[in-house]
Short mmCIF file of C-alpha atoms and ligand atoms in Angstrom, two decimals:
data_model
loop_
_atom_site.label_atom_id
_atom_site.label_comp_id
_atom_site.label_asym_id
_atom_site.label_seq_id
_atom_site.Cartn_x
_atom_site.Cartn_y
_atom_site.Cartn_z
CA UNK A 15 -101.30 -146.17 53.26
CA UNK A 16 -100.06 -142.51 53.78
CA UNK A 17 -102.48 -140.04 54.51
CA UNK A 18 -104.61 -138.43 52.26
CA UNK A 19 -105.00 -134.35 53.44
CA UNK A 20 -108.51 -133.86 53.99
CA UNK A 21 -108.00 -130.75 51.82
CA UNK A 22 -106.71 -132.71 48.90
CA UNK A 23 -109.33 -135.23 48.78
CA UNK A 24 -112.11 -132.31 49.15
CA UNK A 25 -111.00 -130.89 45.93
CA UNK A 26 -110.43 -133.93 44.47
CA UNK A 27 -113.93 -135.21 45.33
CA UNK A 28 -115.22 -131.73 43.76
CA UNK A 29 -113.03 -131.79 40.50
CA UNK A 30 -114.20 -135.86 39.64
CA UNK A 31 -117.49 -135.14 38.35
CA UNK A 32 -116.14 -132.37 35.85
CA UNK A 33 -113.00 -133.70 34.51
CA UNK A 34 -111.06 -137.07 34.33
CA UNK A 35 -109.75 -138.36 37.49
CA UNK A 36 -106.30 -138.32 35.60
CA UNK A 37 -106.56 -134.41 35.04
CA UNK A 38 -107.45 -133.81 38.45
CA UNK A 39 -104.71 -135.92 40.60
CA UNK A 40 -102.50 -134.44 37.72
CA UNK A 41 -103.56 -131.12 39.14
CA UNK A 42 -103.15 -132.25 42.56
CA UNK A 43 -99.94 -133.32 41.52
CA UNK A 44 -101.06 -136.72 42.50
CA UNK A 45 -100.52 -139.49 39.71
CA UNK A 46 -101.23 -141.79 42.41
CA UNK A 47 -104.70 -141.39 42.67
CA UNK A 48 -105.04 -141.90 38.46
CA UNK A 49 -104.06 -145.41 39.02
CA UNK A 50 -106.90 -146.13 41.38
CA UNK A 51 -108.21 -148.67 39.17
CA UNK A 52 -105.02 -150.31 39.21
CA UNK A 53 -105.26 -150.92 43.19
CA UNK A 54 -104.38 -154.83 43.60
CA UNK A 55 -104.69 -156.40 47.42
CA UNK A 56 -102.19 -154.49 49.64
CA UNK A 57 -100.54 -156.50 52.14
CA UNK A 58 -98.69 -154.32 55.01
CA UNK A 59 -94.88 -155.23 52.87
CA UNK A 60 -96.52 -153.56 49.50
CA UNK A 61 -97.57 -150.38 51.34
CA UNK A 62 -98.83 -148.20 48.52
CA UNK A 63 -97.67 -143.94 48.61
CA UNK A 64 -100.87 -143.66 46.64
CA UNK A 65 -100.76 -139.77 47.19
CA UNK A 66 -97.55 -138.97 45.74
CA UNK A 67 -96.98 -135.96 47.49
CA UNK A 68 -94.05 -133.98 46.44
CA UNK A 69 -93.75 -132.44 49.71
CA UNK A 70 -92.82 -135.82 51.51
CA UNK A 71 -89.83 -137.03 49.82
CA UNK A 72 -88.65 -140.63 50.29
CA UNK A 73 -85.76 -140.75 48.18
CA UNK A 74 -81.99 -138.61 48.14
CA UNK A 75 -82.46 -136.85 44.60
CA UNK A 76 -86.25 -135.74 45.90
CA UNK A 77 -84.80 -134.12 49.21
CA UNK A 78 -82.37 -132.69 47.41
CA UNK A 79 -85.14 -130.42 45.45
CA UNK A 80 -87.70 -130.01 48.71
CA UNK A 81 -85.37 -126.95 49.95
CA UNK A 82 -85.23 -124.94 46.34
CA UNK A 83 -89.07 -125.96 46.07
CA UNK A 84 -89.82 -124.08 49.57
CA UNK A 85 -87.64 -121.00 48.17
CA UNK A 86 -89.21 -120.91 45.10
CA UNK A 87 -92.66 -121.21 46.47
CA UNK A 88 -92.17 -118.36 49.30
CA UNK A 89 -90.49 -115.89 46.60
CA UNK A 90 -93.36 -116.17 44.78
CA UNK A 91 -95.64 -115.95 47.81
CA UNK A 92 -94.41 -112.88 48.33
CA UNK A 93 -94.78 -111.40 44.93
CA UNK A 94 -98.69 -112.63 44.87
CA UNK A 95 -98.92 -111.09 47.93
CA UNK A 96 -97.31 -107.80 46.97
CA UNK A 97 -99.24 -107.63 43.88
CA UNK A 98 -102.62 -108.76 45.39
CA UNK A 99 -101.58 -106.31 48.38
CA UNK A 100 -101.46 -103.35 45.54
CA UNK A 101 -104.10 -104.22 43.56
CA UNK A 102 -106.50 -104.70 46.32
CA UNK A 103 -105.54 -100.95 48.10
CA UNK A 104 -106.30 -99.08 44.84
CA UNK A 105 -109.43 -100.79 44.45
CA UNK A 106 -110.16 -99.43 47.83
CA UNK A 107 -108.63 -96.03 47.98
CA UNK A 108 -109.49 -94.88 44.34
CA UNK A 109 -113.02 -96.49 44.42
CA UNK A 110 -115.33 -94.37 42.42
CA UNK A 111 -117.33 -91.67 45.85
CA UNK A 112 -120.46 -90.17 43.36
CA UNK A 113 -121.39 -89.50 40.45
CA UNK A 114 -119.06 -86.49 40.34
CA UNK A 115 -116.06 -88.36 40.24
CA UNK A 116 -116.86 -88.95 36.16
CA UNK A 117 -116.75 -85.65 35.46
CA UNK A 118 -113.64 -84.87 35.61
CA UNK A 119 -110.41 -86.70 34.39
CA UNK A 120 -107.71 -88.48 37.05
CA UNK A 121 -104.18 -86.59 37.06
CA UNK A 122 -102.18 -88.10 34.24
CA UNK A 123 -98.78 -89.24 35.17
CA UNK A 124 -96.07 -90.05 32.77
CA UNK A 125 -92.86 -91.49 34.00
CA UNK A 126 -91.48 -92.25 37.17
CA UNK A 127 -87.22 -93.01 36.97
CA UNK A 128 -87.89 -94.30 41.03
CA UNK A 129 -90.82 -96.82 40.03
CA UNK A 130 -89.36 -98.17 36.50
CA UNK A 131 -85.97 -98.87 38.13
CA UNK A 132 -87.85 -100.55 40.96
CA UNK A 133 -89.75 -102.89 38.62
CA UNK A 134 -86.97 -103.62 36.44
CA UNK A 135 -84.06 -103.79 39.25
CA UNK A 136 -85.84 -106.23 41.46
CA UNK A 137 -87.22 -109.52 39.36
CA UNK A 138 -83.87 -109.01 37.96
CA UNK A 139 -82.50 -110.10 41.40
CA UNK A 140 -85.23 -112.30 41.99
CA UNK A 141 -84.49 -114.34 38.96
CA UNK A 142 -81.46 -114.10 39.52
CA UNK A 143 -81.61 -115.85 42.74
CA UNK A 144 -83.69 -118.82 41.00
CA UNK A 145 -81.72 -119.44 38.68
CA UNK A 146 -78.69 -119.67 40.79
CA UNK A 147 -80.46 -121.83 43.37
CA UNK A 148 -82.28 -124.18 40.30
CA UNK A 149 -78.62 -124.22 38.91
CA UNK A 150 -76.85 -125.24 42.22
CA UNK A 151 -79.52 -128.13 42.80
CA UNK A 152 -79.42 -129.27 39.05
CA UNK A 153 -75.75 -129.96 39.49
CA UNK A 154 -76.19 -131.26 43.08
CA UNK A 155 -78.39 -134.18 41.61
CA UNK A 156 -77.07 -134.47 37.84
CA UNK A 157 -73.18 -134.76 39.34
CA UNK A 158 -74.23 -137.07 42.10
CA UNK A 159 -71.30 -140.30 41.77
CA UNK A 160 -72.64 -143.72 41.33
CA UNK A 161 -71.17 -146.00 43.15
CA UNK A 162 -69.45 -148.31 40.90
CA UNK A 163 -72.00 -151.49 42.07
CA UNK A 164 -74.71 -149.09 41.84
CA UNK A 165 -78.12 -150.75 40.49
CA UNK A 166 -78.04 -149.93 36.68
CA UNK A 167 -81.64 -150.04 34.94
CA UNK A 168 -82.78 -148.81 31.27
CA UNK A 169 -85.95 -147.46 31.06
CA UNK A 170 -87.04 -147.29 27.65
CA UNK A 171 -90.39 -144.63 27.17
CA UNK A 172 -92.96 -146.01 24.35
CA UNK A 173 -96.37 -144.84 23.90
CA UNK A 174 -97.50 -145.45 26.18
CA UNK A 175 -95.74 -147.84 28.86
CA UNK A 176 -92.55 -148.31 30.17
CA UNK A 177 -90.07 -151.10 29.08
CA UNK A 178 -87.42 -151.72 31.88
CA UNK A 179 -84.14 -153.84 31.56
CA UNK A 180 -81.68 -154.15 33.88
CA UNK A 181 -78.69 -155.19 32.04
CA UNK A 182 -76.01 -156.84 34.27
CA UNK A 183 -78.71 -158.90 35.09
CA UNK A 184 -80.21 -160.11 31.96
CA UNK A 185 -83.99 -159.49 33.14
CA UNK A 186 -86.47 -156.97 31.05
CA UNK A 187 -90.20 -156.24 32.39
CA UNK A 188 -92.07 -153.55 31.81
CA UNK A 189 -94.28 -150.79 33.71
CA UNK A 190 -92.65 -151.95 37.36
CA UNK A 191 -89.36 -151.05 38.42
CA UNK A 192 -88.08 -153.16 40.94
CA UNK A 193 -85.65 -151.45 43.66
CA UNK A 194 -83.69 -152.55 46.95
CA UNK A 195 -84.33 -149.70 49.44
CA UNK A 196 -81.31 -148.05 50.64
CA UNK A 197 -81.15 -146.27 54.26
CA UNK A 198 -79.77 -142.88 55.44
CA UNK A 199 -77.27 -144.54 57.74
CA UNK A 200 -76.04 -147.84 56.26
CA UNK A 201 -74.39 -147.91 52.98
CA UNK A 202 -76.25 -146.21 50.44
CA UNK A 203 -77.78 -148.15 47.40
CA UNK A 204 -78.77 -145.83 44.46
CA UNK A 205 -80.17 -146.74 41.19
CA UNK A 206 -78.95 -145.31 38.56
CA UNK A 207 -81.55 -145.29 35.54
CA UNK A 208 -80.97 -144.45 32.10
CA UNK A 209 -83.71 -143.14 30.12
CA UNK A 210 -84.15 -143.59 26.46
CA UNK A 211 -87.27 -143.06 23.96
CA UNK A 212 -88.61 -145.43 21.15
CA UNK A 213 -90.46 -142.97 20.10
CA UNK A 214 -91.68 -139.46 20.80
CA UNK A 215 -90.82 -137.35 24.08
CA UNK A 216 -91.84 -138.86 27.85
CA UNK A 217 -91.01 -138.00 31.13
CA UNK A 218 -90.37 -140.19 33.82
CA UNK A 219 -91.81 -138.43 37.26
CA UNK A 220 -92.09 -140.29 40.77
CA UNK A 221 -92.58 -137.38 42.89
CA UNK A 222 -91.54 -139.05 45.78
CA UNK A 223 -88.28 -140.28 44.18
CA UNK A 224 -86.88 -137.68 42.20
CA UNK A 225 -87.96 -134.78 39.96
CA UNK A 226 -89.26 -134.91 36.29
CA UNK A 227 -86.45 -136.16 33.25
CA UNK A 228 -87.62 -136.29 30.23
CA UNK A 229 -86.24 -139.95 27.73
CA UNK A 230 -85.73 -137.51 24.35
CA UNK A 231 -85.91 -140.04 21.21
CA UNK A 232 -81.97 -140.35 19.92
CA UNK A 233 -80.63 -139.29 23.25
CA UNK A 234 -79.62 -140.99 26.55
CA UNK A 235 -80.86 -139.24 29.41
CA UNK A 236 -79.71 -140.35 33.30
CA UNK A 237 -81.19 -140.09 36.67
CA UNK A 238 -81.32 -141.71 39.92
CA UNK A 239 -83.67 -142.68 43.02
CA UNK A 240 -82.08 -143.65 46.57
CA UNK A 241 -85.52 -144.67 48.15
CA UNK A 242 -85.76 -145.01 51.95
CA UNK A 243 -88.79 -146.58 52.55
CA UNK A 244 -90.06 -149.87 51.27
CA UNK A 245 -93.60 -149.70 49.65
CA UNK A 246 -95.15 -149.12 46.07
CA UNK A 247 -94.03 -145.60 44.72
CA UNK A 248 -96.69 -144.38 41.85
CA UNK A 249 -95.31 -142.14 39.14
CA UNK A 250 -96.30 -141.48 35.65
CA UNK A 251 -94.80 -140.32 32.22
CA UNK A 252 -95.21 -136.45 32.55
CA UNK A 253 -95.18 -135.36 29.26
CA UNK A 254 -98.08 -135.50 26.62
CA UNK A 255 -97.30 -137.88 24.50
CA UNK A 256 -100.52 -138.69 22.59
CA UNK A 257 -103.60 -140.08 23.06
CA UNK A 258 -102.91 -142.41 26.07
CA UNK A 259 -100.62 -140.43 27.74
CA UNK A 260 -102.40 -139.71 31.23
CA UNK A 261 -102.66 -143.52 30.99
CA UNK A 262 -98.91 -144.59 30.71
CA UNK A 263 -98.12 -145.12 34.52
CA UNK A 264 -95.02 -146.53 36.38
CA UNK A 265 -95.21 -147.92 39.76
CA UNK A 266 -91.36 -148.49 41.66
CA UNK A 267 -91.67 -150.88 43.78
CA UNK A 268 -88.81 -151.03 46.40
CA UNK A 269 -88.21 -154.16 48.25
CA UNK A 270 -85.78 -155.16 51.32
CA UNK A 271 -82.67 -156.12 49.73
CA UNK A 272 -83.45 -159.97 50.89
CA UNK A 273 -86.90 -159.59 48.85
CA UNK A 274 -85.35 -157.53 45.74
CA UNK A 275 -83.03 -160.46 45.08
CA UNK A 276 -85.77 -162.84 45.13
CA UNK A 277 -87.46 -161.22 42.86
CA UNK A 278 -84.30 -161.10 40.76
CA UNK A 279 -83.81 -164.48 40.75
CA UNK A 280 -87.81 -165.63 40.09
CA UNK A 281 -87.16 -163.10 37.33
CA UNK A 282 -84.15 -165.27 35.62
CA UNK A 283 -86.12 -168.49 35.81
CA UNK A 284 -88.05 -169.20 33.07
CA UNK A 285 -91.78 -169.57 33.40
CA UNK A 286 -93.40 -172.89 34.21
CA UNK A 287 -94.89 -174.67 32.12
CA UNK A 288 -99.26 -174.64 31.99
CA UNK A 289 -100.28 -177.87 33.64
CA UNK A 290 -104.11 -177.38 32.98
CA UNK A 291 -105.64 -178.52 29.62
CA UNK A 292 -107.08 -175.22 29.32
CA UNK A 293 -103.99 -172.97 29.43
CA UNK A 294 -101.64 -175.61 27.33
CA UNK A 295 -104.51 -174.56 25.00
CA UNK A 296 -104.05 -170.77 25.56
CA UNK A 297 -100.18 -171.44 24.87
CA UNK A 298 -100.65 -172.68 21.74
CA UNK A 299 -103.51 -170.00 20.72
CA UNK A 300 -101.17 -167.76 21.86
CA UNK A 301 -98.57 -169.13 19.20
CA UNK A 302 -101.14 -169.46 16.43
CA UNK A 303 -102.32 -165.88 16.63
CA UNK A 304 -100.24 -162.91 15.70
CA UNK A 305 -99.07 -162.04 19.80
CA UNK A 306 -95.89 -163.16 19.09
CA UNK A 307 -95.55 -160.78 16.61
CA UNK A 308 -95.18 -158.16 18.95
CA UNK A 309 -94.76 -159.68 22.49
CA UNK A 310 -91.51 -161.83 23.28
CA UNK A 311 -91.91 -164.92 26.06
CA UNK A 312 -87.95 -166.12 26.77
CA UNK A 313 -87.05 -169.15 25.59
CA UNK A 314 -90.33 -169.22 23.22
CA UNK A 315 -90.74 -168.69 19.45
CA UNK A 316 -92.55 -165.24 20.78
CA UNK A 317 -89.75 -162.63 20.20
CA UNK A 318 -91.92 -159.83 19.24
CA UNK A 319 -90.39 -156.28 20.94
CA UNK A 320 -92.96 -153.56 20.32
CA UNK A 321 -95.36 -154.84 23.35
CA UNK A 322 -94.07 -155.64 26.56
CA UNK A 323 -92.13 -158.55 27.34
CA UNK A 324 -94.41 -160.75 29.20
CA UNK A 325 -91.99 -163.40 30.39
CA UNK A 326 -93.43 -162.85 33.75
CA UNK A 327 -96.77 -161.43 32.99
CA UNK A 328 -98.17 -162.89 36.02
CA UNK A 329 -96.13 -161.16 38.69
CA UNK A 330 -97.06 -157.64 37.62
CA UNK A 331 -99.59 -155.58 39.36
CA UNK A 332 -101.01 -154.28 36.77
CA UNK A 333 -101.81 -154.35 33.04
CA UNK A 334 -102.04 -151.97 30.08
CA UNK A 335 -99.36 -149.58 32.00
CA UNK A 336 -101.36 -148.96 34.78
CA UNK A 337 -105.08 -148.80 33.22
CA UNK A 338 -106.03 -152.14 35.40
CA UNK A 339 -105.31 -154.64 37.69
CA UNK A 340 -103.82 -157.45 36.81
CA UNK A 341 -106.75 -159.53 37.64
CA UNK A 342 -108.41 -162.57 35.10
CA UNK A 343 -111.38 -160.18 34.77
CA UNK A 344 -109.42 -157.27 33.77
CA UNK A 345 -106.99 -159.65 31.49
CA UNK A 346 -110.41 -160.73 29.87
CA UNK A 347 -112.03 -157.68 29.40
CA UNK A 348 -108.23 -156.12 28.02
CA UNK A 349 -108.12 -159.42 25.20
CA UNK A 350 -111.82 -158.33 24.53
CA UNK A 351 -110.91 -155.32 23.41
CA UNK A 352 -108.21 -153.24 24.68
CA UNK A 353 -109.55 -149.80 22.93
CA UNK A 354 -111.92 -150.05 25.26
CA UNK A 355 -109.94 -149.98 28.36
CA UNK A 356 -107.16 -147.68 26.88
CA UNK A 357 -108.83 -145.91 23.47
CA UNK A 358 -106.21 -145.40 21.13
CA UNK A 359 -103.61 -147.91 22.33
CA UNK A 360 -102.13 -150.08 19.73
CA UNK A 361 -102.60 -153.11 20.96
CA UNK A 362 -105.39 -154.52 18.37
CA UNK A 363 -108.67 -156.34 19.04
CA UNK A 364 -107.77 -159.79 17.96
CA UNK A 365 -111.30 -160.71 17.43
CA UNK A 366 -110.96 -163.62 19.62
CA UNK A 367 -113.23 -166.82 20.23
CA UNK A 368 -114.70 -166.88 23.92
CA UNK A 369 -112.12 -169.96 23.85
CA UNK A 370 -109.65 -168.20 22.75
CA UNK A 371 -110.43 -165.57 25.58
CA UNK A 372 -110.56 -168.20 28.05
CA UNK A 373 -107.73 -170.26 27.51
CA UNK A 374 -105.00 -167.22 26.96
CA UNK A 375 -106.04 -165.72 30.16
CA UNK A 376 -104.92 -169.15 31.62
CA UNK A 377 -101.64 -169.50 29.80
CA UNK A 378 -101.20 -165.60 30.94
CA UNK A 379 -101.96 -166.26 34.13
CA UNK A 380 -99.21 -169.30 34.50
CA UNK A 381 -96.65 -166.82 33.28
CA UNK A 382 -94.70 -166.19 36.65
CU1 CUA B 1 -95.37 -140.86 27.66
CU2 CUA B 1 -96.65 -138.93 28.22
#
């Protein structure tokens, strides 16, 4: 667990009562702590950056932007502090002395060719700097080569979660990118993700991993992480895009390369088949009912695409894009209905039978 600032978590713990714990780690520029909820058992390999701290970055394309972040802050350190600096001497030095002072009128002066240049000249320069620094790190990342074996991935925005495919190796999950992490000596291992939209505007934003791009609907966007440090990397879409948009989160969890290509491989397997009575049941309720209609299982008659794939339901974290644990309590209470875990979300309440309920949590549950 990486260390939460006793600073942040003090204004965290005073912004919770007043405003949604998604505002407030939004403010904190924290998307970690929105997915609190989502927390499942951390053993010491699936280390959680729950405070993703843009100041500690773990990943090439996020140092690249720490310097320019530092510039950009100080510059404008120094303006507040010029202007403050200002503001707060006149307050002083022309403070109203008596009641005499309102008699008569200040001296009125019009025009000063020293002071206008001044203000005009210098945040001329100033922006000038930023945008040659913002322009010289832009490039830096966006030009970056990918090695030719780099890790490809296709991250498809929807509201509101994240469909992932990795094409060269036929697998497609959703809300969890899986990663090998790469090291600053050894041969680097980038991942090269390409974002698309299936609908309106999102952003995809690890702070630890790399800055904000946005996946633009009719457009193919690109970007890359280099992570050096295995763990579970929180990020989040960072763009509004409706109603559940502080709710569509992303987790990037980067393995050793030996674990990353198990998971590959688990990932090409199909699922096994449900051995108990109860979830054979839930497979064929599952069937019978209109999931299929918009969730695909491979190798199933369930080739619906607008809901997540849920070949291997069972493996993720999490559920809903974040909103939950993936836990048979949350799964439950999600199949109850889902509006009231994630209001707004399109994924309807089926009006299901408490048999229903039980047995697709156990065919959901088999599905790793
Ligand atoms: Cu997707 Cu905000």
């Amino acid at each position: 667990m990486t260390d939460v600032s006793p600073i942040r978590s003090y204004i965290s713990g005073f912004l919770k009562p007043f405003i949604p714990t998604a505002t407030a780690s939004f403010l904190l520029f924290a998307p970690g702590a929105a997915s609190f909820a989502a927390e499942p058992e951390a053993s010491p390999s699936s280390e959680i950056h729950r405070i993703a701290d843009i100041f500690a970055p773990l990943s090439r394309p996020a140092e690249l932007l720490l310097e320019p972040t530092y510039l950009v802050l100080l510059i404008c350190l120094g303006i507040f502090i010029v202007v403050m600096g200002v503001l707060v001497y006149v307050l002083i030095k022309f403070r109203p002395r008596g009641p005499e002072d309102h008699l008569e009128e200040p001296p009125q002066v019009y025009g000063s060719y020293n002071i206008e240049m001044a203000w005009t000249v210098i945040p001329c320069l100033i922006v000038f700097v930023l945008v040659l620094v913002s322009a010289r790190s832009i490039v830096e990342i966006q030009d970056q080569p990918m090695p030719e074996d780099a890790l490809k991935i296709r991250l498809i925005g929807h509201q509101w979660w994240w469909e992932v495919q990795y094409p060269h190796l036929g697998i497609i999950t959703a809300n969890e990118i899986h990663v090998p992490v790469s090291s600053k000596n050894g041969p680097p291992r980038p991942t090269h993700i390409i974002l698309e939209s299936a609908d309106v505007i999102h952003s995809f934003w690890v702070p630890q991993l790399a800055g904000k791009t946005d996946l633009v609907p009719n457009r193919v966007n690109h970007t890359w992480i280099e992570p050096f440090k295995t763990g579970v990397f929180l990020g989040n879409c960072a763009e509004y895009c409706g109603t559940q948009h502080a709710n569509m989160l992303l987790r990037v969890i980067v393995q050793t390369p030996e674990d990353f290509q198990k998971w590959v491989e688990n990932q090409k397997q199909l699922p096994s088949e449900p051995k108990d009575a109860i979830a054979i049941q839930g497979k064929k309720d599952f069937y019978d009912l209109s999931c299929v209609s918009c969730h695909k299982i491979d190798s199933t008659p369930a080739e619906g695409v607008f809901g997540p794939d849920l070949t291997k339901f069972a493996i993720r974290q999490t559920l809903g894009a974040g909103v939950a644990a993936n836990t048979a309590e949350n799964l439950h209470a999600w199949l109850v209905d889902p509006d009231a875990l994630k209001p707004g979300c399109y994924m309807p309440d089926m009006k299901l039978s408490p048999q229903q309920l039980d047995s697709l949590v156990a065919y959901l549950q088999t599905l790793k």
